[in-house]
């Protein structure tokens, strides 16, 4: 698939030349020969594969059902997106009409956005009309009827949800309290897996305002550089506090994060050994570590890097450890005008959607931690053609960095080791991974690679197989 043929559902209207926009900081105009190294920028071979989401010949169109399912989606943007796609599949399995989901307004971000603020609601309904009946709201006569309130079991398969259809004997309405990770990654029918992909990659299109601005920001980036890296620098207060990672922080910063963790009721683990977390590879890479990593991979200091993230904890004091190596760093606030971003202020999920669009469209995507955003972007880029996504091996990198810091390694040796370590971690074709060997019981489902992180083979196939 040619790169230029792919869109991320962003607006196609041309950008007006005379539009008001904030200029980027003065950047060196990059020369093509500086960025022409295939090892740095080239995507993996697609092996003749392409997105493959059409239903099989056995798939039947949805019927009109008088049984309804309401959903409260929980988490940040990408956790909600995956959960909504799962609920589309669950509604199909349970023969339910799906009411447009309610979005999480009580998470860390306190975002009051509704579904239609973030997604194109009409497009969502129309795109899924052959799969699941979707309505904007419950019929008035059902708004006060008793409902079955369910916390569906995580990582459940077909047999579980087929059993749940017994709820329809006593209820016309089911309310699902959480949407995240309600569906298994593997061992589901092909048509259900493809429906999940249709829901996530086709139906859940961002709203026109988000798509329009996302497209503009991508265009502005490319006006200053032929290529750019999108770096998901997850060095944010909530992530550091949640993981208990304090390496490189001051005592005051570490204490602030500890207090935040203690005061966040739904974070179950309160006492965390930061050193053990880092050695185990569970911490986000620090800005300094990311800078060393990119240098070791061979990217020149002039590389344009878009930071897809919220506010970096500690601000410039920590970010400077990265920009000293890669000064051409850009945030969305540097690309867009204050007026353009005004309507997005205090709506973290909407600004995260801008980061998502820019990350999908980047030449290289690199996450500093394997959270929901990182998994979602990696999976989408695999779906679109196995575009280059470099996933740092944090556990092994930390060991290298510590040896380098102790003077036990030369920088040239680090570069060679880092490149060898990551030659098979760049988004190339591979089948989705299962649980580690030796893991038994339901715990293995949680440890499987996420379906949305790698939808191969169900949603990616050879051209001759796309009409199956």
CSV table of C-alpha atoms in Angstrom, one decimal:
chain,number,residue,atom,x,y,z
A,1,UNK,CA,0.0,0.0,0.0
A,2,UNK,CA,1.4,3.4,-0.9
A,3,UNK,CA,1.8,5.7,2.0
A,4,UNK,CA,0.1,8.7,0.3
A,5,UNK,CA,-3.1,6.7,-0.3
A,6,UNK,CA,-3.8,6.3,3.4
A,7,UNK,CA,-5.7,8.8,5.6
A,8,UNK,CA,-6.5,8.9,9.2
A,9,UNK,CA,-10.0,10.3,8.6
A,10,UNK,CA,-8.7,13.8,8.7
A,11,UNK,CA,-10.4,16.6,6.8
A,12,UNK,CA,-9.3,16.9,3.1
A,13,UNK,CA,-10.1,20.5,2.6
A,14,UNK,CA,-7.0,22.4,1.4
A,15,UNK,CA,-5.4,24.7,3.9
A,16,UNK,CA,-5.8,28.4,3.0
A,17,UNK,CA,-2.5,30.1,2.4
A,18,UNK,CA,-3.6,33.2,4.2
A,19,UNK,CA,-4.9,31.5,7.3
A,20,UNK,CA,-3.7,32.9,10.6
A,21,UNK,CA,-1.2,30.6,12.3
A,22,UNK,CA,1.6,30.9,14.8
A,23,UNK,CA,4.9,30.4,13.1
A,24,UNK,CA,7.2,27.6,14.2
A,25,UNK,CA,10.4,28.5,16.0
A,26,UNK,CA,13.3,29.1,13.6
A,27,UNK,CA,14.3,25.6,12.3
A,28,UNK,CA,17.0,24.6,10.0
A,29,UNK,CA,15.4,23.5,6.6
A,30,UNK,CA,16.3,19.9,6.3
A,31,UNK,CA,17.9,18.5,3.2
A,32,UNK,CA,16.6,15.3,1.7
A,33,UNK,CA,20.0,13.6,1.7
A,34,UNK,CA,20.2,14.1,5.5
A,35,UNK,CA,17.1,12.0,6.0
A,36,UNK,CA,17.4,9.6,3.1
A,37,UNK,CA,18.8,6.7,5.2
A,38,UNK,CA,16.4,3.7,4.8
A,39,UNK,CA,17.6,2.3,8.0
A,40,UNK,CA,16.3,5.4,9.8
A,41,UNK,CA,13.1,6.2,8.0
A,42,UNK,CA,12.1,3.2,5.8
A,43,UNK,CA,9.0,1.3,6.8
A,44,UNK,CA,9.0,-2.5,7.0
A,45,UNK,CA,8.1,-4.6,3.9
A,46,UNK,CA,4.3,-5.2,3.8
A,47,UNK,CA,4.8,-8.6,2.1
A,48,UNK,CA,1.7,-7.9,-0.1
A,49,UNK,CA,-0.6,-7.5,2.9
A,50,UNK,CA,-3.3,-4.9,3.3
A,51,UNK,CA,-6.1,-3.9,5.7
A,52,UNK,CA,-8.8,-6.6,5.5
A,53,UNK,CA,-12.0,-5.9,7.4
A,54,UNK,CA,-14.8,-7.0,5.1
A,55,UNK,CA,-17.1,-9.6,6.7
A,56,UNK,CA,-17.1,-13.2,5.4
A,57,UNK,CA,-19.9,-14.6,3.2
A,58,UNK,CA,-21.5,-16.1,6.3
A,59,UNK,CA,-22.0,-12.7,8.0
A,60,UNK,CA,-25.6,-11.5,8.2
A,61,UNK,CA,-26.8,-7.9,8.4
A,62,UNK,CA,-28.0,-6.7,11.8
A,63,UNK,CA,-31.6,-6.9,12.6
A,64,UNK,CA,-33.7,-4.3,14.5
A,65,UNK,CA,-33.7,-5.3,18.1
A,66,UNK,CA,-35.9,-4.0,21.0
A,67,UNK,CA,-33.2,-4.9,23.5
A,68,UNK,CA,-30.9,-2.1,24.5
A,69,UNK,CA,-27.4,-1.7,25.9
A,70,UNK,CA,-26.0,1.5,27.5
A,71,UNK,CA,-22.3,1.8,28.2
A,72,UNK,CA,-20.1,3.9,30.4
A,73,UNK,CA,-16.7,4.1,28.8
A,74,UNK,CA,-13.8,4.5,31.3
A,75,UNK,CA,-10.3,5.8,31.0
A,76,UNK,CA,-8.4,8.2,28.7
A,77,UNK,CA,-9.0,8.6,25.0
A,78,UNK,CA,-7.4,5.4,23.7
A,79,UNK,CA,-8.7,3.2,26.5
A,80,UNK,CA,-12.2,4.5,25.7
A,81,UNK,CA,-11.7,4.0,22.0
A,82,UNK,CA,-10.7,0.3,22.4
A,83,UNK,CA,-13.5,-0.2,24.9
A,84,UNK,CA,-16.1,1.2,22.6
A,85,UNK,CA,-15.0,-1.0,19.7
A,86,UNK,CA,-15.3,-4.0,22.1
A,87,UNK,CA,-18.8,-2.9,23.1
A,88,UNK,CA,-19.8,-2.8,19.4
A,89,UNK,CA,-18.7,-6.4,19.1
A,90,UNK,CA,-20.4,-7.4,22.4
A,91,UNK,CA,-23.7,-5.7,21.2
A,92,UNK,CA,-23.5,-7.8,18.0
A,93,UNK,CA,-22.9,-11.0,20.0
A,94,UNK,CA,-25.8,-10.3,22.3
A,95,UNK,CA,-28.2,-9.0,19.6
A,96,UNK,CA,-28.5,-5.6,21.3
A,97,UNK,CA,-29.2,-2.1,20.1
A,98,UNK,CA,-26.2,0.0,21.3
A,99,UNK,CA,-26.9,3.5,22.7
A,100,UNK,CA,-24.1,6.0,22.0
A,101,UNK,CA,-21.6,5.4,24.9
A,102,UNK,CA,-21.2,7.8,27.8
A,103,UNK,CA,-17.6,9.0,28.1
A,104,UNK,CA,-15.5,9.0,31.3
A,105,UNK,CA,-15.8,12.4,33.1
A,106,UNK,CA,-14.3,11.3,36.4
A,107,UNK,CA,-10.8,10.1,35.5
A,108,UNK,CA,-7.6,11.9,36.2
A,109,UNK,CA,-8.2,14.3,33.3
A,110,UNK,CA,-11.7,15.4,34.5
A,111,UNK,CA,-12.7,15.9,30.8
A,112,UNK,CA,-16.3,16.8,30.3
A,113,UNK,CA,-16.3,15.9,26.5
A,114,UNK,CA,-19.3,14.0,25.2
A,115,UNK,CA,-19.1,11.4,22.4
A,116,UNK,CA,-20.0,13.9,19.7
A,117,UNK,CA,-17.3,16.3,20.9
A,118,UNK,CA,-14.6,13.8,20.1
A,119,UNK,CA,-16.2,11.5,17.5
A,120,UNK,CA,-18.3,11.9,14.4
A,121,UNK,CA,-21.5,10.5,15.8
A,122,UNK,CA,-23.5,10.3,12.6
A,123,UNK,CA,-20.6,8.6,10.8
A,124,UNK,CA,-20.3,6.1,13.7
A,125,UNK,CA,-24.0,5.2,13.4
A,126,UNK,CA,-24.0,4.9,9.6
A,127,UNK,CA,-20.8,3.0,9.3
A,128,UNK,CA,-22.1,0.3,11.7
A,129,UNK,CA,-25.6,0.0,10.4
A,130,UNK,CA,-25.0,-3.4,8.8
A,131,UNK,CA,-23.4,-4.7,12.0
A,132,UNK,CA,-25.2,-3.2,15.0
A,133,UNK,CA,-28.1,-0.9,15.4
A,134,UNK,CA,-26.8,2.3,17.1
A,135,UNK,CA,-29.1,5.0,18.5
A,136,UNK,CA,-28.2,8.4,20.0
A,137,UNK,CA,-30.3,7.8,23.1
A,138,UNK,CA,-32.8,5.5,24.8
A,139,UNK,CA,-36.4,5.7,23.7
A,140,UNK,CA,-38.3,7.8,26.3
A,141,UNK,CA,-40.4,4.8,27.4
A,142,UNK,CA,-37.3,2.9,28.5
A,143,UNK,CA,-35.5,5.7,30.3
A,144,UNK,CA,-37.0,4.8,33.7
A,145,UNK,CA,-37.3,1.0,33.4
A,146,UNK,CA,-35.3,-1.3,35.6
A,147,UNK,CA,-32.0,-2.3,34.0
A,148,UNK,CA,-29.5,-5.0,34.6
A,149,UNK,CA,-26.2,-3.3,35.7
A,150,UNK,CA,-23.3,-5.5,34.7
A,151,UNK,CA,-19.5,-5.4,35.2
A,152,UNK,CA,-18.8,-7.9,32.4
A,153,UNK,CA,-15.8,-10.1,33.2
A,154,UNK,CA,-12.5,-9.0,31.6
A,155,UNK,CA,-11.0,-10.8,28.6
A,156,UNK,CA,-14.3,-12.8,28.0
A,157,UNK,CA,-15.0,-14.8,24.9
A,158,UNK,CA,-18.0,-15.8,22.9
A,159,UNK,CA,-19.4,-18.4,25.3
A,160,UNK,CA,-19.5,-15.9,28.1
A,161,UNK,CA,-21.5,-13.3,26.2
A,162,UNK,CA,-23.7,-15.9,24.7
A,163,UNK,CA,-24.5,-17.0,28.3
A,164,UNK,CA,-25.1,-13.3,29.2
A,165,UNK,CA,-28.0,-13.2,26.6
A,166,UNK,CA,-30.0,-14.9,29.4
A,167,UNK,CA,-30.3,-11.4,30.9
A,168,UNK,CA,-32.8,-10.6,28.2
A,169,UNK,CA,-35.4,-12.9,29.7
A,170,UNK,CA,-35.9,-10.5,32.6
A,171,UNK,CA,-34.6,-7.2,31.2
A,172,UNK,CA,-35.0,-5.1,28.1
A,173,UNK,CA,-32.0,-2.9,29.1
A,174,UNK,CA,-28.5,-3.7,30.2
A,175,UNK,CA,-26.1,-1.1,31.5
A,176,UNK,CA,-22.4,-1.8,31.2
A,177,UNK,CA,-20.5,-0.1,33.9
A,178,UNK,CA,-17.0,-0.4,32.3
A,179,UNK,CA,-15.9,-0.9,28.7
A,180,UNK,CA,-12.2,-1.5,28.9
A,181,UNK,CA,-10.8,-5.0,28.2
A,182,UNK,CA,-14.2,-6.7,28.3
A,183,UNK,CA,-13.4,-8.8,25.3
A,184,UNK,CA,-10.7,-11.5,24.7
A,185,UNK,CA,-7.8,-10.8,22.4
A,186,UNK,CA,-7.8,-14.2,20.8
A,187,UNK,CA,-10.0,-17.2,19.9
A,188,UNK,CA,-12.9,-15.2,18.7
A,189,UNK,CA,-14.7,-15.7,15.4
A,190,UNK,CA,-13.1,-14.0,12.4
A,191,UNK,CA,-16.2,-11.9,11.8
A,192,UNK,CA,-16.2,-10.6,15.3
A,193,UNK,CA,-12.5,-9.7,15.1
A,194,UNK,CA,-13.0,-7.8,11.8
A,195,UNK,CA,-16.0,-6.0,13.3
A,196,UNK,CA,-13.7,-4.7,16.1
A,197,UNK,CA,-11.4,-3.4,13.4
A,198,UNK,CA,-14.3,-1.8,11.4
A,199,UNK,CA,-15.5,-0.1,14.6
A,200,UNK,CA,-12.1,1.2,15.7
A,201,UNK,CA,-10.5,2.1,12.4
A,202,UNK,CA,-13.5,3.1,10.3
A,203,UNK,CA,-16.5,4.0,12.5
A,204,UNK,CA,-14.7,5.9,15.3
A,205,UNK,CA,-13.7,8.8,13.2
A,206,UNK,CA,-12.8,11.9,15.1
A,207,UNK,CA,-15.1,14.9,14.9
A,208,UNK,CA,-14.7,17.4,12.0
A,209,UNK,CA,-13.1,20.0,14.3
A,210,UNK,CA,-10.4,17.6,15.6
A,211,UNK,CA,-9.8,16.1,12.1
A,212,UNK,CA,-9.5,19.5,10.6
A,213,UNK,CA,-7.0,20.9,13.0
A,214,UNK,CA,-5.0,17.6,13.1
A,215,UNK,CA,-4.6,17.8,9.3
A,216,UNK,CA,-3.4,21.4,9.5
A,217,UNK,CA,-0.8,20.6,12.1
A,218,UNK,CA,0.5,17.7,10.1
A,219,UNK,CA,0.8,20.0,7.1
A,220,UNK,CA,2.6,22.6,9.1
A,221,UNK,CA,5.1,20.0,10.4
A,222,UNK,CA,5.8,18.9,6.8
A,223,UNK,CA,6.3,22.4,5.6
A,224,UNK,CA,9.4,22.6,7.9
A,225,UNK,CA,10.7,19.1,7.4
A,226,UNK,CA,10.4,16.3,4.8
A,227,UNK,CA,10.2,13.8,7.7
A,228,UNK,CA,9.5,13.9,11.4
A,229,UNK,CA,9.4,11.6,14.4
A,230,UNK,CA,6.4,11.5,16.7
A,231,UNK,CA,7.7,10.9,20.2
A,232,UNK,CA,5.1,9.8,22.8
A,233,UNK,CA,7.1,11.1,25.8
A,234,UNK,CA,5.1,9.7,28.7
A,235,UNK,CA,7.1,11.7,31.2
A,236,UNK,CA,4.0,13.1,32.8
A,237,UNK,CA,3.0,13.6,36.4
A,238,UNK,CA,0.2,11.0,36.4
A,239,UNK,CA,2.2,8.3,34.7
A,240,UNK,CA,5.3,8.8,37.0
A,241,UNK,CA,3.1,8.8,40.1
A,242,UNK,CA,1.1,5.7,39.0
A,243,UNK,CA,4.2,3.7,38.2
A,244,UNK,CA,6.2,4.9,41.2
A,245,UNK,CA,9.1,5.9,39.0
A,246,UNK,CA,11.3,8.6,40.5
A,247,UNK,CA,14.7,8.0,38.8
A,248,UNK,CA,16.3,11.4,38.0
A,249,UNK,CA,13.8,13.4,40.0
A,250,UNK,CA,14.5,15.6,43.0
A,251,UNK,CA,13.5,14.6,46.5
A,252,UNK,CA,10.7,17.2,46.5
A,253,UNK,CA,9.4,15.9,43.1
A,254,UNK,CA,9.5,12.3,44.3
A,255,UNK,CA,7.6,13.2,47.5
A,256,UNK,CA,5.0,15.1,45.4
A,257,UNK,CA,4.4,12.0,43.3
A,258,UNK,CA,4.2,9.7,46.3
A,259,UNK,CA,1.5,11.9,47.9
A,260,UNK,CA,-0.5,11.9,44.7
A,261,UNK,CA,-0.4,8.1,44.5
A,262,UNK,CA,-1.5,7.8,48.1
A,263,UNK,CA,-4.4,10.2,47.5
A,264,UNK,CA,-5.7,8.5,44.3
A,265,UNK,CA,-8.2,6.0,45.6
A,266,UNK,CA,-8.5,3.8,42.5
A,267,UNK,CA,-4.7,3.2,42.3
A,268,UNK,CA,-4.4,0.1,44.4
A,269,UNK,CA,-0.7,-0.1,44.8
A,270,UNK,CA,0.5,2.6,47.2
A,271,UNK,CA,4.1,1.6,48.1
A,272,UNK,CA,6.4,1.0,45.1
A,273,UNK,CA,10.1,0.5,44.9
A,274,UNK,CA,11.2,2.9,42.2
A,275,UNK,CA,14.6,1.1,41.7
A,276,UNK,CA,12.9,-2.3,41.1
A,277,UNK,CA,10.4,-0.7,38.7
A,278,UNK,CA,13.2,0.8,36.6
A,279,UNK,CA,15.4,-2.3,36.5
A,280,UNK,CA,12.3,-4.3,35.5
A,281,UNK,CA,11.6,-2.0,32.6
A,282,UNK,CA,8.3,-0.8,34.0
A,283,UNK,CA,9.2,2.9,34.0
A,284,UNK,CA,8.9,5.4,31.1
A,285,UNK,CA,12.2,6.4,29.7
A,286,UNK,CA,13.4,9.7,31.0
A,287,UNK,CA,13.9,12.6,28.5
A,288,UNK,CA,17.7,12.1,28.8
A,289,UNK,CA,17.4,8.3,28.2
A,290,UNK,CA,15.2,8.9,25.1
A,291,UNK,CA,17.8,11.4,23.8
A,292,UNK,CA,20.6,8.8,24.2
A,293,UNK,CA,18.4,6.2,22.6
A,294,UNK,CA,17.7,8.3,19.5
A,295,UNK,CA,21.4,9.2,19.2
A,296,UNK,CA,22.3,5.5,19.4
A,297,UNK,CA,19.8,4.7,16.7
A,298,UNK,CA,21.6,7.2,14.4
A,299,UNK,CA,19.1,10.0,14.1
A,300,UNK,CA,21.0,13.4,13.6
A,301,UNK,CA,20.5,16.3,16.0
A,302,UNK,CA,18.7,18.2,13.3
A,303,UNK,CA,15.8,15.7,13.2
A,304,UNK,CA,12.4,17.3,13.7
A,305,UNK,CA,10.6,15.7,16.6
A,306,UNK,CA,7.0,16.2,17.6
A,307,UNK,CA,6.3,15.6,21.3
A,308,UNK,CA,3.0,13.8,21.6
A,309,UNK,CA,2.3,14.2,25.2
A,310,UNK,CA,0.8,16.4,27.9
A,311,UNK,CA,2.8,18.6,30.2
A,312,UNK,CA,6.3,17.1,30.9
A,313,UNK,CA,6.8,16.8,34.6
A,314,UNK,CA,9.4,19.2,35.8
A,315,UNK,CA,9.1,21.3,32.6
A,316,UNK,CA,12.3,22.6,31.0
A,317,UNK,CA,14.5,21.3,33.8
A,318,UNK,CA,13.9,17.7,32.6
A,319,UNK,CA,13.1,18.4,29.0
A,320,UNK,CA,16.5,20.2,28.5
A,321,UNK,CA,18.2,16.8,28.9
A,322,UNK,CA,16.5,15.8,25.7
A,323,UNK,CA,16.6,19.1,23.7
A,324,UNK,CA,20.4,19.5,24.4
A,325,UNK,CA,20.7,16.5,22.0
A,326,UNK,CA,17.7,17.2,19.7
A,327,UNK,CA,16.9,20.9,19.7
A,328,UNK,CA,14.3,20.8,16.9
A,329,UNK,CA,11.4,19.8,19.2
A,330,UNK,CA,7.8,20.9,18.6
A,331,UNK,CA,4.7,20.7,20.7
A,332,UNK,CA,1.1,21.3,19.4
A,333,UNK,CA,1.1,24.7,21.2
A,334,UNK,CA,4.0,25.7,18.9
A,335,UNK,CA,2.2,24.6,15.8
A,336,UNK,CA,-1.3,25.9,16.4
A,337,UNK,CA,-2.6,29.4,17.3
A,338,UNK,CA,-4.1,30.2,20.7
A,339,UNK,CA,-7.4,30.7,18.9
A,340,UNK,CA,-7.2,27.3,17.3
A,341,UNK,CA,-6.5,25.6,20.6
A,342,UNK,CA,-9.0,27.6,22.6
A,343,UNK,CA,-11.9,25.2,22.2
A,344,UNK,CA,-9.7,22.3,23.1
A,345,UNK,CA,-8.5,23.7,26.4
A,346,UNK,CA,-9.4,21.7,29.5
A,347,UNK,CA,-10.4,18.8,27.2
A,348,UNK,CA,-7.5,16.3,27.5
A,349,UNK,CA,-9.2,13.7,25.4
A,350,UNK,CA,-9.6,16.1,22.5
A,351,UNK,CA,-6.0,17.3,22.6
A,352,UNK,CA,-4.9,13.7,22.9
A,353,UNK,CA,-6.8,13.1,19.6
A,354,UNK,CA,-4.7,15.7,17.9
A,355,UNK,CA,-1.6,13.9,19.2
A,356,UNK,CA,-3.0,10.6,17.9
A,357,UNK,CA,-3.5,12.0,14.4
A,358,UNK,CA,0.0,13.5,14.2
A,359,UNK,CA,1.5,10.3,15.6
A,360,UNK,CA,-0.3,8.1,13.0
A,361,UNK,CA,0.9,10.3,10.2
A,362,UNK,CA,4.5,10.5,11.4
A,363,UNK,CA,7.4,8.9,9.5
A,364,UNK,CA,8.5,7.2,12.7
A,365,UNK,CA,6.6,6.7,16.0
A,366,UNK,CA,8.5,6.1,19.2
A,367,UNK,CA,6.7,5.6,22.6
A,368,UNK,CA,8.7,6.0,25.8
A,369,UNK,CA,6.2,3.7,27.6
A,370,UNK,CA,3.8,1.0,26.6
A,371,UNK,CA,0.5,2.6,27.6
A,372,UNK,CA,-2.8,2.7,25.9
A,373,UNK,CA,-1.7,5.5,23.4
A,374,UNK,CA,1.4,3.6,22.4
A,375,UNK,CA,-0.4,0.3,21.8
A,376,UNK,CA,-3.2,2.0,19.9
A,377,UNK,CA,-0.9,3.9,17.6
A,378,UNK,CA,1.3,0.9,17.0
A,379,UNK,CA,-1.7,-1.2,16.1
A,380,UNK,CA,-3.1,1.4,13.7
A,381,UNK,CA,0.2,1.9,12.0
A,382,UNK,CA,0.5,-1.9,11.6
A,383,UNK,CA,-3.0,-1.9,10.1
A,384,UNK,CA,-2.2,0.8,7.6
A,385,UNK,CA,0.9,-0.9,6.3
A,386,UNK,CA,3.4,-1.7,9.1
A,387,UNK,CA,4.7,1.8,9.2
A,388,UNK,CA,7.9,2.3,11.2
A,389,UNK,CA,7.2,2.1,15.0
A,390,UNK,CA,10.3,1.7,17.2
A,391,UNK,CA,9.4,0.2,20.6
A,392,UNK,CA,12.2,0.7,23.1
A,393,UNK,CA,13.3,-2.4,25.0
A,394,UNK,CA,13.2,-0.5,28.3
A,395,UNK,CA,14.6,-3.3,30.5
A,396,UNK,CA,17.7,-3.9,28.4
A,397,UNK,CA,18.2,-0.2,27.7
A,398,UNK,CA,18.3,0.7,31.4
A,399,UNK,CA,21.0,-1.8,31.9
A,400,UNK,CA,23.0,-0.3,29.0
A,401,UNK,CA,22.5,3.3,30.2
A,402,UNK,CA,23.7,2.4,33.7
A,403,UNK,CA,26.8,0.7,32.3
A,404,UNK,CA,27.5,3.7,30.1
A,405,UNK,CA,27.0,6.1,33.1
A,406,UNK,CA,29.5,3.9,35.1
A,407,UNK,CA,32.1,4.2,32.3
A,408,UNK,CA,31.9,0.5,31.5
A,409,UNK,CA,30.8,1.1,27.9
A,410,UNK,CA,32.0,3.3,25.1
A,411,UNK,CA,29.3,5.4,23.3
A,412,UNK,CA,30.1,3.6,20.0
A,413,UNK,CA,29.5,0.3,21.7
A,414,UNK,CA,26.2,1.5,23.0
A,415,UNK,CA,25.1,2.6,19.5
A,416,UNK,CA,25.9,-0.9,18.1
A,417,UNK,CA,24.2,-2.7,20.9
A,418,UNK,CA,21.0,-0.5,20.7
A,419,UNK,CA,20.7,-1.0,17.0
A,420,UNK,CA,21.1,-4.7,17.3
A,421,UNK,CA,18.6,-4.8,20.2
A,422,UNK,CA,16.0,-3.0,18.2
A,423,UNK,CA,16.3,-4.4,14.7
A,424,UNK,CA,13.2,-6.5,15.3
A,425,UNK,CA,11.3,-3.9,17.2
A,426,UNK,CA,10.3,-1.6,14.4
A,427,UNK,CA,6.8,-2.6,13.5
A,428,UNK,CA,7.6,-5.3,11.0
A,429,UNK,CA,5.1,-8.1,10.2
A,430,UNK,CA,4.6,-10.6,12.9
A,431,UNK,CA,1.7,-12.6,14.4
A,432,UNK,CA,0.1,-11.3,17.6
A,433,UNK,CA,1.8,-12.7,20.7
A,434,UNK,CA,0.1,-14.9,23.2
A,435,UNK,CA,0.7,-15.1,26.9
A,436,UNK,CA,4.2,-16.0,28.2
A,437,UNK,CA,4.8,-19.7,28.6
A,438,UNK,CA,4.0,-21.2,32.0
A,439,UNK,CA,1.2,-18.8,32.8
A,440,UNK,CA,-2.1,-20.6,33.6
A,441,UNK,CA,-5.7,-19.6,34.4
A,442,UNK,CA,-7.3,-16.3,33.6
A,443,UNK,CA,-4.0,-14.4,34.3
A,444,UNK,CA,-2.8,-15.5,30.9
A,445,UNK,CA,-5.5,-13.4,29.1
A,446,UNK,CA,-4.2,-10.2,30.7
A,447,UNK,CA,-0.7,-10.9,29.6
A,448,UNK,CA,-1.5,-11.6,25.9
A,449,UNK,CA,-0.6,-9.0,23.4
A,450,UNK,CA,-3.5,-6.6,22.8
A,451,UNK,CA,-5.6,-7.3,19.7
A,452,UNK,CA,-5.6,-3.5,19.0
A,453,UNK,CA,-1.8,-3.4,19.3
A,454,UNK,CA,-1.4,-6.0,16.5
A,455,UNK,CA,-4.6,-6.9,14.6
A,456,UNK,CA,-2.7,-9.4,12.4
A,457,UNK,CA,-3.7,-11.9,11.1
A,458,UNK,CA,-7.5,-11.3,11.4
A,459,UNK,CA,-7.6,-7.7,10.0
A,460,UNK,CA,-4.5,-7.8,7.7
A,461,UNK,CA,-4.3,-10.2,4.8
A,462,UNK,CA,-3.2,-10.7,1.3
A,463,UNK,CA,-5.2,-8.9,-1.5
A,464,UNK,CA,-6.7,-12.1,-2.8
A,465,UNK,CA,-8.1,-12.9,0.6
A,466,UNK,CA,-9.8,-9.6,1.3
A,467,UNK,CA,-13.2,-10.8,-0.1
A,468,UNK,CA,-13.4,-13.9,2.1
